[in-house]
């Protein structure tokens, strides 16, 4: 391993690549400690789970295209939406964003790897493990968990099959392991960002993406333990007969709800913050302008982290929450729009008057931003208690969060994958396929998720396998949009696979972007930097014509520079 | 890989003077590990915090808090246990001081004493558990009592195991050439477990 | 130049505001009928929310679209845009304005909530829970007479009891223009009482009685839906709500009281038994439903409102 690294960097096209070299595909199937390998491992694994979660959604939309519960049994439908939500959140969004953070953060801050490479690899390899545990619940008697991704007791404690190892049990084990993995990842990323920055890389020289990752991972650190506490207690209730959350035996189901949302609300910012970071990286590159108000945008991430901890009860407005608490959390929730607005307006100002190039990443970022603003505003509506009481647990909420979670998050992740694809693989993707992918995704997502809003306003509850015929019209449109959205993944997969195999070789910096990661080769050598960069400027110096580092040539290491052998 | 990073670092010292200070810093792995460990402990403390909040909510809202036939918890033995555990925090500190002064045998002696005190605590807790007339499933009170003391006990056990590991490692020649991260982290963990116990003791035994 | 930009901006803002106000007015038609005083209050709030939302969304999207169309770089133009890094005044403005807007929304929501006062005299289970921050400020139009009805949520059936009239029913009848106070109880799991036409919703937690107050004003038949996921037959846990004139309501009570209790039709029980009879199960094991309630007045198995029909496979075959 030791000597291979520089070899790979020096001669990328050697016939037989050594195991750790950037051009050996086998390393992706190994216990590699290279953050770039792990990053890609995360992204690809997560995407596979995205397809599985999406497949569940396709069956659900198939069921919902007619008012009756006719396609699948009610228990199957209930299991499907439970697994859909769980897979999408714990096995797609968190891992894929961790993958991007893993790949990009060390490169962006000028580090050779993460602070704890081995811990990093362990955290990753837990993902397939708990993924398989969760999927195996389809095989146990009684089937998978059917209590929704919240697993609210007492429903989650009912266990009709009476087996000790049931779907809910496996669900809890998988979620707990996912939590452990996320904590390990968070400790690693936070330490890396605080301790491993290159010379000159002060906090206010870090790219905005790094700021958002730091803010997001801090949420994992303070939030996940609360979920873990709740999950452990639920597990005891389920298996050993304790009565923490069983109201019949004197327990408090509402306490579980507090534990759950104390984490799961902030978790949505774990998801969206890195996407904000992606927007902040993508817009300047393709608008050829510096990120407007960089410092404020950076700090607003931390403000969001802080606020995210004090709004969770907005998910419980109808849960027997007393009036004073409803009002308190309405006000705190409203505040979130201020730091978020700062970011949105900053992006608009960045794009304004720029020299736009509507490449695939830019299109995804713009489309994602538009859908984010829509979802954010419906979020503010939901925060208004009297209105939320009407639409709580209806499709209006489902519409709100799919706009943000698909429209903003998945589209943002697509933007990131296209944008950094040349860097990660050393190949260019096909622009035409990319644009087709964007068009299908944008149209599909809006057709799929917009109709959910009128449905919710009219009073259609969520989590129903059957519904009154008056709701059929919008549901048919939503289902058709959903199927289109499912199809939209095909050009993406085609593009990624074929480009990686036979795409045009990518130059180091195909987008003329500013950032440490664009100064090294594509794909970067194992050790990232020959010599650690010495950063002398703020990021996003578009139009300013100033160097980012003082030692560019030493940093990338020319072929002539002899690599010392150990 | 380690050595390669090392050698490149050497190389960069030649090329760029400015990098020296920082690369040395970058390679202060013990410092990184300690930082990471502290971050982890902060996160871990939120689990305990959640349990404490849960306990408080249950207790203040319960109609019948104690299970039938249970009049309260005996405080005397747990108090002795508490004193032992709290004192062990000072003992482990003394052990660390010895290590700083390179007095290995002094370190081992006090380290072993800490372990003994930790084990005594675990033993005391086991005795107490055995004598109680309510179980894990005796209502919310029984549940929270065993959950809190059990989860904490698990941490004490982990601490003692870590200490055993560190004790064994102290016999490896040159073990402390690269710093004393293992010992420092174990000791920090021990203080953490201690502080948690004090809160727990006040919540469960004092506030009845 | 400066004034021209300003003027253009001002005109754009005014046009946008007008459009947004119009969309806000449209929003009343997106909602179900306003069958209670509370519904009117909520719809007013919603209209405001929609107007503000439209203004922000159209403003941001419009600006982005304008840029995407008019600020494109020519094909071989590799130059950069102007290196503008920020502008403190602008940034302060777009921090303060959203703050003011959302605080305005929050205060308005607070007032609406206050007027709805849906919780009536909150039952204080715990000493720790202080009185409603929203001091009860009874609106004048609210009737003084209060009709008390018990709502029982079984897994999965709704049952309504009229303690003063000795009536139980699977259909909720309420008199219009009277204050209704519901005492909500759940059997084994959490359910949610939700009538979209009333814009009201309240989770019902077992062993924790909840109350809900409202004033129906529009006669008709509406749907009551379980809003808190409660297991296998959750989707089928619906009932009709009939708002009647007080006279019709009293008549109904007398009629119902005269009928002997009988087992009502229950969708969950029906489906569960049918599934049990099938030789192979298409799904997984379900919690058995609570027995179908015994009531004086059972809604027709073919529910009254046409939209309410939950077709069973049997219906489709015949
Ligand atoms: C990534 C995910 C994500 C994000 C970022 C958000 C962001 C927000 N969400 Fe959302 N939300 C979810 C995911 C997310 N949500 C999920 C998954 C659920 C349901 C879970 C479940 O029940 O299963 C949910 C549910 C949910 C509820 C509960 C509804 C209910 O169950 O009854 C509420 C209520 O307050 C809410 C509010 C908000 C608010 C106020 C924001 C804010 O952060 C939005 C802030 C953004 C903006 C406001 C737009 C940009 C700002 C401007 C352009 C400035 C000007 C704006 C104004 C002046 C208003 N969300
Ligand atoms: C990241 C999060 C995320 C994402 C991306 C999605 C994506 C989608 N979601 Fe969902 N959703 C949630 C998170 C997410 N969702 C959550 C948290 C819930 C709440 C759960 C609960 O209530 O407990 C929910 C609930 C939910 C419901 C409500 C269910 C109910 O309440 O009854 C619906 C209904 O339409 C829905 C639909 C969809 C659709 C159509 C997509 C589409 O975007 C999917 C598009 C499809 C694909 C991308 C896959 C295409 C695959 C193929 C064509 C086959 C190939 C497959 C293989 C090779 C295996 N989702
Ligand atoms: Cu019935 Cu929820
Ligand atoms: Cu939330």
PDB file of N, CA, C and O in Angstrom, chain A residues 74-75 78 146 158 288 293 296 318 320 326-327 337 354-357 377 387 389-390 392-393 457-459 463 468 470 512 543-544, chain C residues 30 32 46 53 71 73 77-81 85 91 94 102 106 113 155 189 194 201-203 225 227 229 234 238 271 284 307 316:
ATOM      1  N   UNK A  74     -53.482  -4.827   2.871  1.00  0.00           N
ATOM      2  CA  UNK A  74     -53.238  -3.638   3.688  1.00  0.00           C
ATOM      3  C   UNK A  74     -51.946  -3.768   4.506  1.00  0.00           C
ATOM      4  O   UNK A  74     -51.203  -2.798   4.666  1.00  0.00           O
ATOM      5  N   UNK A  75     -51.706  -4.964   5.031  1.00  0.00           N
ATOM      6  CA  UNK A  75     -50.486  -5.128   5.832  1.00  0.00           C
ATOM      7  C   UNK A  75     -49.254  -4.909   4.959  1.00  0.00           C
ATOM      8  O   UNK A  75     -48.252  -4.357   5.424  1.00  0.00           O
ATOM      9  N   UNK A  78     -48.806  -1.207   4.417  1.00  0.00           N
ATOM     10  CA  UNK A  78     -48.269  -0.577   5.618  1.00  0.00           C
ATOM     11  C   UNK A  78     -46.786  -0.879   5.794  1.00  0.00           C
ATOM     12  O   UNK A  78     -45.998  -0.019   6.202  1.00  0.00           O
ATOM     13  N   UNK A 146     -44.448  -2.433  10.547  1.00  0.00           N
ATOM     14  CA  UNK A 146     -45.593  -1.800   9.886  1.00  0.00           C
ATOM     15  C   UNK A 146     -46.089  -0.608  10.685  1.00  0.00           C
ATOM     16  O   UNK A 146     -47.266  -0.271  10.628  1.00  0.00           O
ATOM     17  N   UNK A 158     -47.299  -3.786  19.165  1.00  0.00           N
ATOM     18  CA  UNK A 158     -48.394  -4.770  19.166  1.00  0.00           C
ATOM     19  C   UNK A 158     -47.963  -6.172  18.751  1.00  0.00           C
ATOM     20  O   UNK A 158     -48.519  -7.139  19.221  1.00  0.00           O
ATOM     21  N   UNK A 288     -20.088  31.919 -12.687  1.00  0.00           N
ATOM     22  CA  UNK A 288     -18.801  32.614 -12.753  1.00  0.00           C
ATOM     23  C   UNK A 288     -18.786  33.839 -11.849  1.00  0.00           C
ATOM     24  O   UNK A 288     -18.313  34.911 -12.233  1.00  0.00           O
ATOM     25  N   UNK A 293     -22.000  37.015  -0.253  1.00  0.00           N
ATOM     26  CA  UNK A 293     -22.086  37.000   1.210  1.00  0.00           C
ATOM     27  C   UNK A 293     -21.574  35.712   1.831  1.00  0.00           C
ATOM     28  O   UNK A 293     -22.183  35.169   2.751  1.00  0.00           O
ATOM     29  N   UNK A 296     -21.527  35.144   5.729  1.00  0.00           N
ATOM     30  CA  UNK A 296     -22.845  35.051   6.351  1.00  0.00           C
ATOM     31  C   UNK A 296     -23.492  33.711   5.996  1.00  0.00           C
ATOM     32  O   UNK A 296     -24.111  33.057   6.831  1.00  0.00           O
ATOM     33  N   UNK A 318     -50.609  18.087  16.990  1.00  0.00           N
ATOM     34  CA  UNK A 318     -51.897  17.448  17.223  1.00  0.00           C
ATOM     35  C   UNK A 318     -51.822  16.325  18.250  1.00  0.00           C
ATOM     36  O   UNK A 318     -52.811  15.674  18.527  1.00  0.00           O
ATOM     37  N   UNK A 320     -51.871  15.981  21.383  1.00  0.00           N
ATOM     38  CA  UNK A 320     -52.198  16.284  22.763  1.00  0.00           C
ATOM     39  C   UNK A 320     -51.219  17.253  23.387  1.00  0.00           C
ATOM     40  O   UNK A 320     -51.022  17.287  24.591  1.00  0.00           O
ATOM     41  N   UNK A 326     -47.626  24.494  21.924  1.00  0.00           N
ATOM     42  CA  UNK A 326     -47.891  24.707  20.510  1.00  0.00           C
ATOM     43  C   UNK A 326     -47.402  26.089  20.076  1.00  0.00           C
ATOM     44  O   UNK A 326     -46.707  26.237  19.068  1.00  0.00           O
ATOM     45  N   UNK A 327     -47.746  27.099  20.863  1.00  0.00           N
ATOM     46  CA  UNK A 327     -47.389  28.465  20.477  1.00  0.00           C
ATOM     47  C   UNK A 327     -45.867  28.677  20.510  1.00  0.00           C
ATOM     48  O   UNK A 327     -45.278  29.246  19.607  1.00  0.00           O
ATOM     49  N   UNK A 337     -36.744  30.154   9.089  1.00  0.00           N
ATOM     50  CA  UNK A 337     -36.775  30.727   7.741  1.00  0.00           C
ATOM     51  C   UNK A 337     -35.749  31.852   7.583  1.00  0.00           C
ATOM     52  O   UNK A 337     -35.370  32.175   6.464  1.00  0.00           O
ATOM     53  N   UNK A 354     -24.704  37.008 -13.485  1.00  0.00           N
ATOM     54  CA  UNK A 354     -23.531  36.199 -13.762  1.00  0.00           C
ATOM     55  C   UNK A 354     -23.435  35.832 -15.223  1.00  0.00           C
ATOM     56  O   UNK A 354     -24.167  36.361 -16.071  1.00  0.00           O
ATOM     57  N   UNK A 355     -22.502  34.943 -15.505  1.00  0.00           N
ATOM     58  CA  UNK A 355     -22.389  34.433 -16.883  1.00  0.00           C
ATOM     59  C   UNK A 355     -22.771  32.963 -16.826  1.00  0.00           C
ATOM     60  O   UNK A 355     -21.921  32.089 -16.668  1.00  0.00           O
ATOM     61  N   UNK A 356     -24.058  32.705 -16.928  1.00  0.00           N
ATOM     62  CA  UNK A 356     -24.563  31.374 -16.625  1.00  0.00           C
ATOM     63  C   UNK A 356     -24.246  30.338 -17.697  1.00  0.00           C
ATOM     64  O   UNK A 356     -24.330  30.611 -18.889  1.00  0.00           O
ATOM     65  N   UNK A 357     -23.885  29.167 -17.228  1.00  0.00           N
ATOM     66  CA  UNK A 357     -23.782  28.018 -18.115  1.00  0.00           C
ATOM     67  C   UNK A 357     -24.738  26.953 -17.593  1.00  0.00           C
ATOM     68  O   UNK A 357     -24.565  26.461 -16.491  1.00  0.00           O
ATOM     69  N   UNK A 377     -41.577  27.087   1.974  1.00  0.00           N
ATOM     70  CA  UNK A 377     -42.734  27.925   2.268  1.00  0.00           C
ATOM     71  C   UNK A 377     -43.903  27.076   2.760  1.00  0.00           C
ATOM     72  O   UNK A 377     -44.616  27.476   3.686  1.00  0.00           O
ATOM     73  N   UNK A 387     -53.346  26.143  11.023  1.00  0.00           N
ATOM     74  CA  UNK A 387     -53.351  25.498   9.723  1.00  0.00           C
ATOM     75  C   UNK A 387     -52.797  24.078   9.818  1.00  0.00           C
ATOM     76  O   UNK A 387     -53.329  23.140   9.215  1.00  0.00           O
ATOM     77  N   UNK A 389     -53.007  22.064  12.222  1.00  0.00           N
ATOM     78  CA  UNK A 389     -53.973  21.144  12.818  1.00  0.00           C
ATOM     79  C   UNK A 389     -54.876  20.581  11.725  1.00  0.00           C
ATOM     80  O   UNK A 389     -55.259  19.420  11.762  1.00  0.00           O
ATOM     81  N   UNK A 390     -55.171  21.388  10.726  1.00  0.00           N
ATOM     82  CA  UNK A 390     -55.986  20.861   9.622  1.00  0.00           C
ATOM     83  C   UNK A 390     -55.204  19.856   8.764  1.00  0.00           C
ATOM     84  O   UNK A 390     -55.711  18.780   8.447  1.00  0.00           O
ATOM     85  N   UNK A 392     -52.131  18.382   9.298  1.00  0.00           N
ATOM     86  CA  UNK A 392     -51.241  17.409   9.927  1.00  0.00           C
ATOM     87  C   UNK A 392     -51.658  15.992   9.567  1.00  0.00           C
ATOM     88  O   UNK A 392     -52.848  15.677   9.526  1.00  0.00           O
ATOM     89  N   UNK A 393     -50.672  15.140   9.297  1.00  0.00           N
ATOM     90  CA  UNK A 393     -50.939  13.755   8.911  1.00  0.00           C
ATOM     91  C   UNK A 393     -51.830  13.625   7.682  1.00  0.00           C
ATOM     92  O   UNK A 393     -52.566  12.661   7.537  1.00  0.00           O
ATOM     93  N   UNK A 457     -55.033  19.340   1.480  1.00  0.00           N
ATOM     94  CA  UNK A 457     -55.961  20.413   1.839  1.00  0.00           C
ATOM     95  C   UNK A 457     -57.388  19.880   1.893  1.00  0.00           C
ATOM     96  O   UNK A 457     -58.187  20.276   2.738  1.00  0.00           O
ATOM     97  N   UNK A 458     -57.702  18.949   0.984  1.00  0.00           N
ATOM     98  CA  UNK A 458     -59.044  18.384   0.960  1.00  0.00           C
ATOM     99  C   UNK A 458     -59.248  17.377   2.090  1.00  0.00           C
ATOM    100  O   UNK A 458     -60.363  16.933   2.318  1.00  0.00           O
ATOM    101  N   UNK A 459     -58.172  16.985   2.744  1.00  0.00           N
ATOM    102  CA  UNK A 459     -58.335  16.133   3.917  1.00  0.00           C
ATOM    103  C   UNK A 459     -58.007  14.672   3.698  1.00  0.00           C
ATOM    104  O   UNK A 459     -58.508  13.816   4.418  1.00  0.00           O
ATOM    105  N   UNK A 463     -50.672   7.546   4.848  1.00  0.00           N
ATOM    106  CA  UNK A 463     -50.565   6.167   5.339  1.00  0.00           C
ATOM    107  C   UNK A 463     -51.850   5.362   5.136  1.00  0.00           C
ATOM    108  O   UNK A 463     -52.172   4.491   5.930  1.00  0.00           O
ATOM    109  N   UNK A 468     -61.251   7.681  -0.107  1.00  0.00           N
ATOM    110  CA  UNK A 468     -62.540   7.996  -0.705  1.00  0.00           C
ATOM    111  C   UNK A 468     -62.362   8.387  -2.169  1.00  0.00           C
ATOM    112  O   UNK A 468     -61.385   9.055  -2.517  1.00  0.00           O
ATOM    113  N   UNK A 470     -63.433  10.621  -3.995  1.00  0.00           N
ATOM    114  CA  UNK A 470     -63.265  12.035  -4.334  1.00  0.00           C
ATOM    115  C   UNK A 470     -61.793  12.417  -4.515  1.00  0.00           C
ATOM    116  O   UNK A 470     -61.490  13.429  -5.132  1.00  0.00           O
ATOM    117  N   UNK A 512     -13.239  24.778 -14.865  1.00  0.00           N
ATOM    118  CA  UNK A 512     -12.478  25.965 -14.457  1.00  0.00           C
ATOM    119  C   UNK A 512     -12.977  26.440 -13.094  1.00  0.00           C
ATOM    120  O   UNK A 512     -13.234  27.619 -12.859  1.00  0.00           O
ATOM    121  N   UNK A 543     -13.530  35.797 -11.111  1.00  0.00           N
ATOM    122  CA  UNK A 543     -13.408  37.147 -11.637  1.00  0.00           C
ATOM    123  C   UNK A 543     -12.351  37.963 -10.919  1.00  0.00           C
ATOM    124  O   UNK A 543     -12.169  39.136 -11.200  1.00  0.00           O
ATOM    125  N   UNK A 544     -11.648  37.340  -9.985  1.00  0.00           N
ATOM    126  CA  UNK A 544     -10.674  38.134  -9.228  1.00  0.00           C
ATOM    127  C   UNK A 544      -9.247  37.833  -9.644  1.00  0.00           C
ATOM    128  O   UNK A 544      -8.334  38.585  -9.311  1.00  0.00           O
TER     129      UNK A 544
ATOM    130  N   UNK C  30     -59.764  25.960  -2.401  1.00  0.00           N
ATOM    131  CA  UNK C  30     -58.991  24.714  -2.370  1.00  0.00           C
ATOM    132  C   UNK C  30     -59.339  23.859  -1.164  1.00  0.00           C
ATOM    133  O   UNK C  30     -58.869  22.748  -1.015  1.00  0.00           O
ATOM    134  N   UNK C  32     -62.009  22.148   1.830  1.00  0.00           N
ATOM    135  CA  UNK C  32     -63.343  21.542   1.937  1.00  0.00           C
ATOM    136  C   UNK C  32     -64.353  22.592   2.404  1.00  0.00           C
ATOM    137  O   UNK C  32     -63.952  23.702   2.770  1.00  0.00           O
ATOM    138  N   UNK C  46     -55.079  30.635   6.183  1.00  0.00           N
ATOM    139  CA  UNK C  46     -54.501  29.968   5.011  1.00  0.00           C
ATOM    140  C   UNK C  46     -54.404  30.937   3.842  1.00  0.00           C
ATOM    141  O   UNK C  46     -53.392  30.967   3.132  1.00  0.00           O
ATOM    142  N   UNK C  53     -46.814  33.307   0.602  1.00  0.00           N
ATOM    143  CA  UNK C  53     -46.042  32.264  -0.064  1.00  0.00           C
ATOM    144  C   UNK C  53     -45.896  32.547  -1.542  1.00  0.00           C
ATOM    145  O   UNK C  53     -44.805  32.433  -2.110  1.00  0.00           O
ATOM    146  N   UNK C  71     -29.090  35.967 -18.617  1.00  0.00           N
ATOM    147  CA  UNK C  71     -27.677  36.102 -18.208  1.00  0.00           C
ATOM    148  C   UNK C  71     -26.836  34.929 -18.668  1.00  0.00           C
ATOM    149  O   UNK C  71     -25.846  34.595 -18.040  1.00  0.00           O
ATOM    150  N   UNK C  73     -24.116  32.848 -20.605  1.00  0.00           N
ATOM    151  CA  UNK C  73     -22.850  33.147 -21.256  1.00  0.00           C
ATOM    152  C   UNK C  73     -22.920  32.630 -22.692  1.00  0.00           C
ATOM    153  O   UNK C  73     -23.507  31.582 -22.956  1.00  0.00           O
ATOM    154  N   UNK C  77     -17.692  32.248 -24.669  1.00  0.00           N
ATOM    155  CA  UNK C  77     -17.352  33.282 -23.699  1.00  0.00           C
ATOM    156  C   UNK C  77     -16.840  32.610 -22.434  1.00  0.00           C
ATOM    157  O   UNK C  77     -17.591  31.963 -21.715  1.00  0.00           O
ATOM    158  N   UNK C  78     -15.545  32.745 -22.169  1.00  0.00           N
ATOM    159  CA  UNK C  78     -15.013  32.108 -20.966  1.00  0.00           C
ATOM    160  C   UNK C  78     -14.758  33.124 -19.861  1.00  0.00           C
ATOM    161  O   UNK C  78     -14.138  32.805 -18.854  1.00  0.00           O
ATOM    162  N   UNK C  79     -15.237  34.332 -20.063  1.00  0.00           N
ATOM    163  CA  UNK C  79     -14.954  35.348 -19.047  1.00  0.00           C
ATOM    164  C   UNK C  79     -15.807  35.099 -17.800  1.00  0.00           C
ATOM    165  O   UNK C  79     -16.779  34.350 -17.831  1.00  0.00           O
ATOM    166  N   UNK C  80     -15.414  35.749 -16.703  1.00  0.00           N
ATOM    167  CA  UNK C  80     -16.149  35.615 -15.452  1.00  0.00           C
ATOM    168  C   UNK C  80     -17.129  36.760 -15.292  1.00  0.00           C
ATOM    169  O   UNK C  80     -17.022  37.790 -15.977  1.00  0.00           O
ATOM    170  N   UNK C  81     -18.066  36.584 -14.384  1.00  0.00           N
ATOM    171  CA  UNK C  81     -18.976  37.659 -14.043  1.00  0.00           C
ATOM    172  C   UNK C  81     -18.280  38.667 -13.148  1.00  0.00           C
ATOM    173  O   UNK C  81     -17.119  38.485 -12.779  1.00  0.00           O
ATOM    174  N   UNK C  85     -18.786  40.338  -4.007  1.00  0.00           N
ATOM    175  CA  UNK C  85     -18.734  39.346  -2.944  1.00  0.00           C
ATOM    176  C   UNK C  85     -19.805  39.514  -1.900  1.00  0.00           C
ATOM    177  O   UNK C  85     -19.973  38.663  -1.038  1.00  0.00           O
ATOM    178  N   UNK C  91     -27.839  42.544   2.534  1.00  0.00           N
ATOM    179  CA  UNK C  91     -27.943  41.360   3.384  1.00  0.00           C
ATOM    180  C   UNK C  91     -28.753  41.641   4.639  1.00  0.00           C
ATOM    181  O   UNK C  91     -29.516  40.790   5.097  1.00  0.00           O
ATOM    182  N   UNK C  94     -32.432  41.563   3.681  1.00  0.00           N
ATOM    183  CA  UNK C  94     -33.076  40.266   3.505  1.00  0.00           C
ATOM    184  C   UNK C  94     -32.952  39.352   4.714  1.00  0.00           C
ATOM    185  O   UNK C  94     -33.382  38.206   4.696  1.00  0.00           O
ATOM    186  N   UNK C 102     -42.257  36.463   9.139  1.00  0.00           N
ATOM    187  CA  UNK C 102     -42.651  35.243   9.861  1.00  0.00           C
ATOM    188  C   UNK C 102     -43.164  35.558  11.258  1.00  0.00           C
ATOM    189  O   UNK C 102     -44.053  34.878  11.767  1.00  0.00           O
ATOM    190  N   UNK C 106     -46.687  34.446  12.666  1.00  0.00           N
ATOM    191  CA  UNK C 106     -46.823  33.745  13.935  1.00  0.00           C
ATOM    192  C   UNK C 106     -47.823  34.454  14.850  1.00  0.00           C
ATOM    193  O   UNK C 106     -48.670  33.811  15.467  1.00  0.00           O
ATOM    194  N   UNK C 113     -55.568  31.089  16.744  1.00  0.00           N
ATOM    195  CA  UNK C 113     -55.607  29.946  17.652  1.00  0.00           C
ATOM    196  C   UNK C 113     -56.381  30.297  18.913  1.00  0.00           C
ATOM    197  O   UNK C 113     -57.197  29.526  19.418  1.00  0.00           O
ATOM    198  N   UNK C 155     -59.885   0.081  18.027  1.00  0.00           N
ATOM    199  CA  UNK C 155     -59.003  -0.277  16.924  1.00  0.00           C
ATOM    200  C   UNK C 155     -59.811  -1.212  16.011  1.00  0.00           C
ATOM    201  O   UNK C 155     -59.898  -2.396  16.286  1.00  0.00           O
ATOM    202  N   UNK C 189     -54.656   1.891  21.153  1.00  0.00           N
ATOM    203  CA  UNK C 189     -53.572   2.626  20.498  1.00  0.00           C
ATOM    204  C   UNK C 189     -54.023   4.059  20.243  1.00  0.00           C
ATOM    205  O   UNK C 189     -55.182   4.398  20.466  1.00  0.00           O
ATOM    206  N   UNK C 194     -60.383  13.519  13.231  1.00  0.00           N
ATOM    207  CA  UNK C 194     -60.130  14.529  12.188  1.00  0.00           C
ATOM    208  C   UNK C 194     -61.354  14.686  11.301  1.00  0.00           C
ATOM    209  O   UNK C 194     -61.792  13.732  10.663  1.00  0.00           O
ATOM    210  N   UNK C 201     -58.517  18.650  14.431  1.00  0.00           N
ATOM    211  CA  UNK C 201     -57.835  17.371  14.573  1.00  0.00           C
ATOM    212  C   UNK C 201     -57.291  17.270  15.986  1.00  0.00           C
ATOM    213  O   UNK C 201     -56.814  18.248  16.560  1.00  0.00           O
ATOM    214  N   UNK C 202     -57.396  16.077  16.566  1.00  0.00           N
ATOM    215  CA  UNK C 202     -56.824  15.871  17.899  1.00  0.00           C
ATOM    216  C   UNK C 202     -56.461  14.411  18.056  1.00  0.00           C
ATOM    217  O   UNK C 202     -57.288  13.538  17.823  1.00  0.00           O
ATOM    218  N   UNK C 203     -55.224  14.168  18.434  1.00  0.00           N
ATOM    219  CA  UNK C 203     -54.828  12.795  18.734  1.00  0.00           C
ATOM    220  C   UNK C 203     -55.503  12.338  20.022  1.00  0.00           C
ATOM    221  O   UNK C 203     -55.676  13.120  20.951  1.00  0.00           O
ATOM    222  N   UNK C 225     -62.255  11.188   9.763  1.00  0.00           N
ATOM    223  CA  UNK C 225     -61.215  10.218   9.438  1.00  0.00           C
ATOM    224  C   UNK C 225     -60.259  10.078  10.602  1.00  0.00           C
ATOM    225  O   UNK C 225     -59.960  11.045  11.300  1.00  0.00           O
ATOM    226  N   UNK C 227     -56.782  10.156  11.883  1.00  0.00           N
ATOM    227  CA  UNK C 227     -55.625  10.855  11.328  1.00  0.00           C
ATOM    228  C   UNK C 227     -54.313  10.363  11.928  1.00  0.00           C
ATOM    229  O   UNK C 227     -53.257  10.788  11.498  1.00  0.00           O
ATOM    230  N   UNK C 229     -51.981   7.199  12.424  1.00  0.00           N
ATOM    231  CA  UNK C 229     -51.832   5.833  11.944  1.00  0.00           C
ATOM    232  C   UNK C 229     -51.984   4.839  13.091  1.00  0.00           C
ATOM    233  O   UNK C 229     -51.313   4.932  14.111  1.00  0.00           O
ATOM    234  N   UNK C 234     -56.237   0.976   9.460  1.00  0.00           N
ATOM    235  CA  UNK C 234     -56.270   2.412   9.715  1.00  0.00           C
ATOM    236  C   UNK C 234     -57.069   3.164   8.656  1.00  0.00           C
ATOM    237  O   UNK C 234     -57.918   4.013   8.958  1.00  0.00           O
ATOM    238  N   UNK C 238     -63.181   5.242   9.277  1.00  0.00           N
ATOM    239  CA  UNK C 238     -63.823   6.493   8.935  1.00  0.00           C
ATOM    240  C   UNK C 238     -65.268   6.445   9.412  1.00  0.00           C
ATOM    241  O   UNK C 238     -65.806   5.387   9.687  1.00  0.00           O
ATOM    242  N   UNK C 271     -63.339  -7.097   6.914  1.00  0.00           N
ATOM    243  CA  UNK C 271     -62.164  -7.479   6.115  1.00  0.00           C
ATOM    244  C   UNK C 271     -61.308  -8.519   6.827  1.00  0.00           C
ATOM    245  O   UNK C 271     -60.765  -9.424   6.206  1.00  0.00           O
ATOM    246  N   UNK C 284     -49.577 -10.153   5.847  1.00  0.00           N
ATOM    247  CA  UNK C 284     -49.039 -10.680   7.088  1.00  0.00           C
ATOM    248  C   UNK C 284     -50.097 -10.643   8.169  1.00  0.00           C
ATOM    249  O   UNK C 284     -51.143 -10.023   8.011  1.00  0.00           O
ATOM    250  N   UNK C 307     -69.749  10.088  -1.410  1.00  0.00           N
ATOM    251  CA  UNK C 307     -68.294  10.076  -1.453  1.00  0.00           C
ATOM    252  C   UNK C 307     -67.728   9.163  -0.382  1.00  0.00           C
ATOM    253  O   UNK C 307     -66.564   8.810  -0.370  1.00  0.00           O
ATOM    254  N   UNK C 316     -68.123  -4.672  -5.907  1.00  0.00           N
ATOM    255  CA  UNK C 316     -67.656  -4.573  -7.280  1.00  0.00           C
ATOM    256  C   UNK C 316     -68.127  -5.754  -8.107  1.00  0.00           C
ATOM    257  O   UNK C 316     -68.416  -5.609  -9.292  1.00  0.00           O
TER     258      UNK C 316
END
